[in-house]
C-alpha positions as a LaTeX table, in Angstrom:
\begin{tabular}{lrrr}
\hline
Residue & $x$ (\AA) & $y$ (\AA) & $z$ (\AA) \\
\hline
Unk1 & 59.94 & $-24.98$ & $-8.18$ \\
Unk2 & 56.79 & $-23.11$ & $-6.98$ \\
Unk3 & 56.76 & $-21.08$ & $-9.97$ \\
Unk4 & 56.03 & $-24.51$ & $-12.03$ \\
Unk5 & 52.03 & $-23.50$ & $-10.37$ \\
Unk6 & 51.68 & $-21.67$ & $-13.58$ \\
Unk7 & 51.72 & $-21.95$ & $-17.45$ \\
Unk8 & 52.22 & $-20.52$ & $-20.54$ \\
Unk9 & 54.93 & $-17.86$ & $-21.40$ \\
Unk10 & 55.09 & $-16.32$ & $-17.28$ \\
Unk11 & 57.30 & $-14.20$ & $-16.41$ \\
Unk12 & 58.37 & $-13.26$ & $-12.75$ \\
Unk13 & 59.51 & $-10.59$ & $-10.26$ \\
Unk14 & 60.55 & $-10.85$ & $-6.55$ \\
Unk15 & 62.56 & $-12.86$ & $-4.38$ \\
Unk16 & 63.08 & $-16.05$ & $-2.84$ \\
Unk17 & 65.19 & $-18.00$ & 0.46 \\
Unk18 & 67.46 & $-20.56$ & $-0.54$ \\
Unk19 & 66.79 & $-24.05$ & 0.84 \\
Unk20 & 66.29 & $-23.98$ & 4.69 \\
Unk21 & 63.75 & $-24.95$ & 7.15 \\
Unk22 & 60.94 & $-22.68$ & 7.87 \\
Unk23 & 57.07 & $-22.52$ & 9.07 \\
Unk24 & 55.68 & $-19.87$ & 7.14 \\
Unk25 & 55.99 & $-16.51$ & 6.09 \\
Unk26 & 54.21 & $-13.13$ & 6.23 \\
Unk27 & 54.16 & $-10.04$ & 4.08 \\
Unk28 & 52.11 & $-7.13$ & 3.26 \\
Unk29 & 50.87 & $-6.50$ & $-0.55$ \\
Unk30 & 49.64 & $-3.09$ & $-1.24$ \\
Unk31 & 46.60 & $-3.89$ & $-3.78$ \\
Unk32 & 46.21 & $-2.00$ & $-7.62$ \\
Unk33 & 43.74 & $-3.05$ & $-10.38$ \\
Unk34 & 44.91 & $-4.61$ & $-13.20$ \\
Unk35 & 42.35 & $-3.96$ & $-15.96$ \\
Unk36 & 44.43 & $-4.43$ & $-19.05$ \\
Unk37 & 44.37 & $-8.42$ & $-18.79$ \\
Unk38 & 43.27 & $-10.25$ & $-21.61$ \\
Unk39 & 40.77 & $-13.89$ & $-21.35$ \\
Unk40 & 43.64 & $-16.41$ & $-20.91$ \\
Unk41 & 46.33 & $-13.96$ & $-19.67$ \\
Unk42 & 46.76 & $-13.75$ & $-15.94$ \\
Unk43 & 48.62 & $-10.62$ & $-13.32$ \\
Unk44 & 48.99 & $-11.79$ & $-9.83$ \\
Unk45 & 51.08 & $-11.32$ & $-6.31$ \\
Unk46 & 51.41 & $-13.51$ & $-3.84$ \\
Unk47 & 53.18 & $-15.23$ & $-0.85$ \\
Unk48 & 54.55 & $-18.88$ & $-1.60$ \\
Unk49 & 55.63 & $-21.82$ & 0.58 \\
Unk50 & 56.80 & $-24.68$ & $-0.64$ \\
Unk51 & 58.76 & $-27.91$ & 0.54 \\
Unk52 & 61.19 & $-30.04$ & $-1.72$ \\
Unk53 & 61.91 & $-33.17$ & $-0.90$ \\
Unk54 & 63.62 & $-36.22$ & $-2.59$ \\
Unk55 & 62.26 & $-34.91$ & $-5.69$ \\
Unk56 & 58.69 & $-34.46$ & $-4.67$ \\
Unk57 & 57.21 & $-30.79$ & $-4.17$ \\
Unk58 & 54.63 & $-29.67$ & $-2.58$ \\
Unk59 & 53.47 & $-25.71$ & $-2.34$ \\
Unk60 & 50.55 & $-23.31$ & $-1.29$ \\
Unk61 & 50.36 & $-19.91$ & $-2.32$ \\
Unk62 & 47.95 & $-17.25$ & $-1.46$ \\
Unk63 & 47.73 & $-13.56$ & $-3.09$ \\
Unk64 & 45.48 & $-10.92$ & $-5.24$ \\
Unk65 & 45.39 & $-11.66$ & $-8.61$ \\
Unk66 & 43.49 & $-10.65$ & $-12.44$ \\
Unk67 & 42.70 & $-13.75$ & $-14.64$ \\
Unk68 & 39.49 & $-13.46$ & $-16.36$ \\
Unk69 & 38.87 & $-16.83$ & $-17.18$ \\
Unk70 & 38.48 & $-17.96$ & $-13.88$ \\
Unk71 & 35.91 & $-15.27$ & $-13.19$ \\
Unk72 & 33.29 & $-15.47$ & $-16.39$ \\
Unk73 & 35.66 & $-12.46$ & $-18.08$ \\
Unk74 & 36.04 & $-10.52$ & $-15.30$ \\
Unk75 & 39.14 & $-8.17$ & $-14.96$ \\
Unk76 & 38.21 & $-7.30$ & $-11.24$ \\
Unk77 & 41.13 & $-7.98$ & $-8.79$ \\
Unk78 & 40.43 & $-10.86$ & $-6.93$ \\
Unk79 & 41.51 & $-12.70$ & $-3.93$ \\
Unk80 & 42.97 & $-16.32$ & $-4.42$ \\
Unk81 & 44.24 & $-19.02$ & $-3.14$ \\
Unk82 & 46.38 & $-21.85$ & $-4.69$ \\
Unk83 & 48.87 & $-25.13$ & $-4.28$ \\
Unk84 & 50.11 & $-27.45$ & $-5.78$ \\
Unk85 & 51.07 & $-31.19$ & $-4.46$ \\
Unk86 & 53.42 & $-33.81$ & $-5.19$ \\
Unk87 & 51.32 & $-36.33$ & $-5.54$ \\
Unk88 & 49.71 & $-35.95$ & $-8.88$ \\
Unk89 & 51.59 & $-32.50$ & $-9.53$ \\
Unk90 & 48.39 & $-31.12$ & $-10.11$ \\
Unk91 & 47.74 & $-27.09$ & $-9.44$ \\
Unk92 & 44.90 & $-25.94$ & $-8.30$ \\
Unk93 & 42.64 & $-22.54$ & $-7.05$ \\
Unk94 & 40.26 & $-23.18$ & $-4.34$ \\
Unk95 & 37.72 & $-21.80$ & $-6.52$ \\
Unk96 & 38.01 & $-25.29$ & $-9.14$ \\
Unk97 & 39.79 & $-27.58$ & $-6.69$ \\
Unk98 & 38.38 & $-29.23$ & $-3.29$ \\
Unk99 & 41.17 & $-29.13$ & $-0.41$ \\
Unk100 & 41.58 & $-25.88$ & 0.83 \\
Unk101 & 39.18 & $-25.50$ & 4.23 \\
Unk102 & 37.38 & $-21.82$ & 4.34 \\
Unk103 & 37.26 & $-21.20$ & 8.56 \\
Unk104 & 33.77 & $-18.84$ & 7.51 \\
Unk105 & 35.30 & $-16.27$ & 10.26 \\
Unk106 & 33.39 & $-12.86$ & 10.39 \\
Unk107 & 35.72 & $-10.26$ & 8.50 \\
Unk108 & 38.19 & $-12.65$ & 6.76 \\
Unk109 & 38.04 & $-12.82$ & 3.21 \\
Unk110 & 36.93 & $-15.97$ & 1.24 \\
Unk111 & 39.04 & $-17.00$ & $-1.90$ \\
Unk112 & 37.17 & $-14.97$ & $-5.19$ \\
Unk113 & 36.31 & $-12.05$ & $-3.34$ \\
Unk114 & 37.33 & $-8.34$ & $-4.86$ \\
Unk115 & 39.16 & $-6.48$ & $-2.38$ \\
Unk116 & 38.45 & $-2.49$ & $-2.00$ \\
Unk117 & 39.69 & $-0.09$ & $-2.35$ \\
Unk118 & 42.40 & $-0.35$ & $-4.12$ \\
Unk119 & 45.86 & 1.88 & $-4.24$ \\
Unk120 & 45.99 & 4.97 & $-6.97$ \\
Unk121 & 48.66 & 5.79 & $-8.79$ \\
Unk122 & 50.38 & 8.98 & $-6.52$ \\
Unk123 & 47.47 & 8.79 & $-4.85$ \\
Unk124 & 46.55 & 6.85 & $-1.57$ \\
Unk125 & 48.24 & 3.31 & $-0.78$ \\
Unk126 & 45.54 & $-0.01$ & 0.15 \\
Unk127 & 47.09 & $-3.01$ & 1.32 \\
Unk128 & 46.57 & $-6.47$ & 2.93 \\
Unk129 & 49.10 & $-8.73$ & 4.88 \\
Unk130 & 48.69 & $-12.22$ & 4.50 \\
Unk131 & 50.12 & $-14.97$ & 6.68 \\
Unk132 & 50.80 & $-18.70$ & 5.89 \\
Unk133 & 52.03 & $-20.83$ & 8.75 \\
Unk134 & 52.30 & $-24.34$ & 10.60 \\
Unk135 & 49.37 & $-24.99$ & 13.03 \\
Unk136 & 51.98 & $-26.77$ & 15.71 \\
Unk137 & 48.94 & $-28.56$ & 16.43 \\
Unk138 & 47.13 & $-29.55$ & 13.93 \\
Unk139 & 50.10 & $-29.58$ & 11.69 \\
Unk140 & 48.04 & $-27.85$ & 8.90 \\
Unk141 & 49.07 & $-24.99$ & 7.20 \\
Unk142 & 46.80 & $-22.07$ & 8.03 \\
Unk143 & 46.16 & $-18.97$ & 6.17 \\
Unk144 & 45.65 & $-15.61$ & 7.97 \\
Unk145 & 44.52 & $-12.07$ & 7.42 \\
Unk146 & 47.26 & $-10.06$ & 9.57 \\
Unk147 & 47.10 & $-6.79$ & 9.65 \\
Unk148 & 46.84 & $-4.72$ & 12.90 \\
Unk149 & 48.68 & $-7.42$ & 14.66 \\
Unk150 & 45.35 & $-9.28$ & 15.26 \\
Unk151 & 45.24 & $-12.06$ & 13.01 \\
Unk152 & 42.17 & $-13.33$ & 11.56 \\
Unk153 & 41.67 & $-16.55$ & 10.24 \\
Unk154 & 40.98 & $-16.92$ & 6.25 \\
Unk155 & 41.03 & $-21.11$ & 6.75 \\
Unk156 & 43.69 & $-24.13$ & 6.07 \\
Unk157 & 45.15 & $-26.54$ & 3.56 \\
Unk158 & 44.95 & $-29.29$ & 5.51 \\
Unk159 & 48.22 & $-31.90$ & 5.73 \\
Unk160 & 46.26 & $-34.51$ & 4.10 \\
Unk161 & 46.39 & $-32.75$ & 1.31 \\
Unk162 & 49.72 & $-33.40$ & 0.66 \\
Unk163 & 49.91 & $-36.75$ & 1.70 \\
Unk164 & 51.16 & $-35.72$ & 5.28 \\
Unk165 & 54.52 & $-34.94$ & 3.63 \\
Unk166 & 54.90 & $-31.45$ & 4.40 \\
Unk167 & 56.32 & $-31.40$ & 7.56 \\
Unk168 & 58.01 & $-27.94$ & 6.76 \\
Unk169 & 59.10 & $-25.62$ & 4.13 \\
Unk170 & 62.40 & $-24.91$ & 2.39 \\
Unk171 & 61.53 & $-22.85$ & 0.03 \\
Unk172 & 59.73 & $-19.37$ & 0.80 \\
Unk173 & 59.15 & $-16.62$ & $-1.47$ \\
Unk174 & 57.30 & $-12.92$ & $-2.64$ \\
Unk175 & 56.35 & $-12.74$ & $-6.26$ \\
Unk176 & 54.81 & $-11.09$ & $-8.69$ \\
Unk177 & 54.08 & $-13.13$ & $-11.83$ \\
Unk178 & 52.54 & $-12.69$ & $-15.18$ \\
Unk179 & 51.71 & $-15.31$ & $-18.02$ \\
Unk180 & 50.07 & $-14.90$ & $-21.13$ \\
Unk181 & 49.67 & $-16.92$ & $-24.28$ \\
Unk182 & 52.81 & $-17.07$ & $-27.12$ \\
Unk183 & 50.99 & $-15.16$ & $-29.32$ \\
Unk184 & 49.90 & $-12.34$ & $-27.43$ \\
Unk185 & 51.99 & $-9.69$ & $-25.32$ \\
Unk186 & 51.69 & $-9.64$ & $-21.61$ \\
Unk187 & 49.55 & $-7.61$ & $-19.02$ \\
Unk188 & 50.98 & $-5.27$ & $-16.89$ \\
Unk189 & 52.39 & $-6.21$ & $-13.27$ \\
Unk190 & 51.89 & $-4.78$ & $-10.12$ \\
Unk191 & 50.39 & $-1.06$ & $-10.80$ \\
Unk192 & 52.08 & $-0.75$ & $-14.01$ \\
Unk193 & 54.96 & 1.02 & $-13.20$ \\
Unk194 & 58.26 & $-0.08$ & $-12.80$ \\
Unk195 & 60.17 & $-0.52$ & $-9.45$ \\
Unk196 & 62.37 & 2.40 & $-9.34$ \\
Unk197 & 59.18 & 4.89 & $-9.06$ \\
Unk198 & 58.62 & 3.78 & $-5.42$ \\
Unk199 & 56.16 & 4.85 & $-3.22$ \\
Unk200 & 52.66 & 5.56 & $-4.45$ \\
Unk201 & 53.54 & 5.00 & $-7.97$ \\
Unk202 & 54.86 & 1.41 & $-7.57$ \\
Unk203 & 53.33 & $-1.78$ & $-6.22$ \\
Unk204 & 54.79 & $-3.39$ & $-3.30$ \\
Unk205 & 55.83 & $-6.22$ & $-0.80$ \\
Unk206 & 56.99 & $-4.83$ & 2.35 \\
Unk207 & 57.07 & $-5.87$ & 6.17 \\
Unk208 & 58.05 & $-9.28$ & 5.47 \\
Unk209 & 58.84 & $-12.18$ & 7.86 \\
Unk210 & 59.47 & $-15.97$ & 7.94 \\
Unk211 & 58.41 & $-17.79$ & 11.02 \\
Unk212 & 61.24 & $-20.40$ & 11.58 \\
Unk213 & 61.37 & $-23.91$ & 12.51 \\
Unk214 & 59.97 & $-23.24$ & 15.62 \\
Unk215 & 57.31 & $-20.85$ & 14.77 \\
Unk216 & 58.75 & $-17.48$ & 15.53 \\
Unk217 & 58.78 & $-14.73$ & 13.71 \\
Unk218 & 61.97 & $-13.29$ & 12.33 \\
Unk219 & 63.60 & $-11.25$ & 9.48 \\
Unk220 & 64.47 & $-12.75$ & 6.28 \\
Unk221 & 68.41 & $-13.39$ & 6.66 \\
Unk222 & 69.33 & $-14.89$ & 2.74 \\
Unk223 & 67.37 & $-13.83$ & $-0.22$ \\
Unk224 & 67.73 & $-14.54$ & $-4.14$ \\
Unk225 & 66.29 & $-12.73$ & $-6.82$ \\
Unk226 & 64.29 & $-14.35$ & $-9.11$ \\
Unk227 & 63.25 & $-11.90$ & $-11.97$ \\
Unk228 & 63.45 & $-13.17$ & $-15.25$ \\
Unk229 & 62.90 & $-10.36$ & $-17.63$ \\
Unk230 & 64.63 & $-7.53$ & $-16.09$ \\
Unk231 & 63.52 & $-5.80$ & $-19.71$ \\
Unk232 & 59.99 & $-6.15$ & $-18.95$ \\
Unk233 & 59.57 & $-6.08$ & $-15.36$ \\
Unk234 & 61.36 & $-4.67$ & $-12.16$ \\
Unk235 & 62.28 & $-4.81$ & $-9.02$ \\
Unk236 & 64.17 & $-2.75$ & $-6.85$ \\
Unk237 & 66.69 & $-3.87$ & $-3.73$ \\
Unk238 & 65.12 & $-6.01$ & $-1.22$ \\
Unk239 & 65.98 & $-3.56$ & 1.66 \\
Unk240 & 64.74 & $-2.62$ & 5.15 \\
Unk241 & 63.46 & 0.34 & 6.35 \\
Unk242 & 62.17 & 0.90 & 9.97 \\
Unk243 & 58.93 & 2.08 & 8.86 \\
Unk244 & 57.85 & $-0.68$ & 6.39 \\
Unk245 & 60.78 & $-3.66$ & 7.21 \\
Unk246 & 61.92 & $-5.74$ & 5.28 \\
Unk247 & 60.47 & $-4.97$ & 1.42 \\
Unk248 & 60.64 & $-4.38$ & $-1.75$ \\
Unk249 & 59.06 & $-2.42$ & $-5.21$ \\
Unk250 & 58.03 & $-4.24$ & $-8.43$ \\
Unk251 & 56.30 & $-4.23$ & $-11.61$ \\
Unk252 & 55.94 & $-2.83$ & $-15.44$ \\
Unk253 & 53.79 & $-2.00$ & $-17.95$ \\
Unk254 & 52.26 & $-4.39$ & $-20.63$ \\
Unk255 & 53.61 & $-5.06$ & $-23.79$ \\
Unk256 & 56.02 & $-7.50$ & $-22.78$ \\
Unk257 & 56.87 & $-10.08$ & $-26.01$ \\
Unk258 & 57.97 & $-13.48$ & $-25.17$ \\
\hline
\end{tabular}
């Protein structure tokens, strides 16, 4: 499964579709530093499409994440893009990895960049909505900046890169994800806080949409929950609201032991 794109002891918060056929997906993540991440410990959100097929997966993911070891120690809050492909089942960041295109479009970010500002606790909320969808044609997989409703192209994984197998996606999801060696304890997720403080207090995935087989955009209809350590970290209902859609609070504070 797409969470198999990272290692250690991870543990996870958000939701999933069950198996279907889909294009894409967008969501909005509200963004919160993350300082209290150790070397080879990691805090991240992100958006994840992925296609199984006769026992060969495939996946992308793009999101905001803390992991100083990518980033010579830094605990900044970064921007990142990721997949993973059946071929070799080798992970990778676009940062270490050749594969993912960068379209160099004025105002989009580029993969490694620190977003700002960023959200305070019961203070003022920063976001970003990302989109990941089928070019119908090119048949690439294309990565947008979406907020405003005028989308601005971040760049592509190109269908080579999976050995032209991804023809679609049956898996899509919204997670939050931690992992951090055995012997340590775990960062925090999201802002810190757990789920059921909500607005300004908790981090967030909210106006979410999967663009279906034929490329339009619709409302999730079937979602599973995938956190693992309820204990540790939350989430709340995966609810609408006519404001924000389709969405959902997560996180918790670190200290989590495996």
């Amino acid at each position: 499964m797409f969470l198999s794109f990272f290692c250690l002891w991870s543990k996870n918060a958000g939701y999933y579709t069950p198996s279907e056929m889909f294009e894409g997906t967008r969501a909005r993540i509200s963004l919160w530093g993350i300082p209290e991440v150790h070397y080879n410990s990691e805090s991240a959100v992100f958006i994840a499409v992925q296609n199984e097929n006769n026992g060969i997966s495939n996946s992308m993911v793009a999101g905001f994440h803390v992991q100083p070891r990518l980033y010579s120690g830094s605990t900044d809050l970064r921007f990142f893009v990721g997949w993973m492909t059946g071929n070799d089942g080798k992970a990778c960041y676009s940062i270490t990895c050749q594969g993912f295109v960068v379209s160099n479009v004025s105002g989009a970010p580029v993969p490694g960049a620190i977003p700002r500002p960023l959200s305070t606790y019961n203070g003022e909320d920063y976001f970003i909505t990302l989109s990941i969808k089928k070019d119908e044609k090119t048949l690439d997989w294309s990565l947008y900046q979406d907020d405003n409703g005028n989308p601005i192209l971040i760049g592509w994984w190109p269908k080579t890169l999976f050995d032209n197998t991804f023809d679609y996606a049956t898996i899509i999801a919204w997670v939050s994800n931690v992992f951090y060696p055995s012997n340590e304890r775990s960062p925090p997720m999201g802002s810190g806080h757990y789920a059921v403080e909500g607005a300004h207090k908790a981090a967030y995935i909210s106006h979410i949409k999967i663009f279906d087989q034929n490329g339009q955009a619709m409302d999730p209809y079937i979602v599973r929950d995938l956190a693992d350590r309820k204990d540790c970290f939350t989430t709340d209902d995966f609810k609408y609201s006519h404001h924000v859609g389709y969405h959902f609070y997560y996180g918790g504070p670190s200290g989590c032991q495996n």
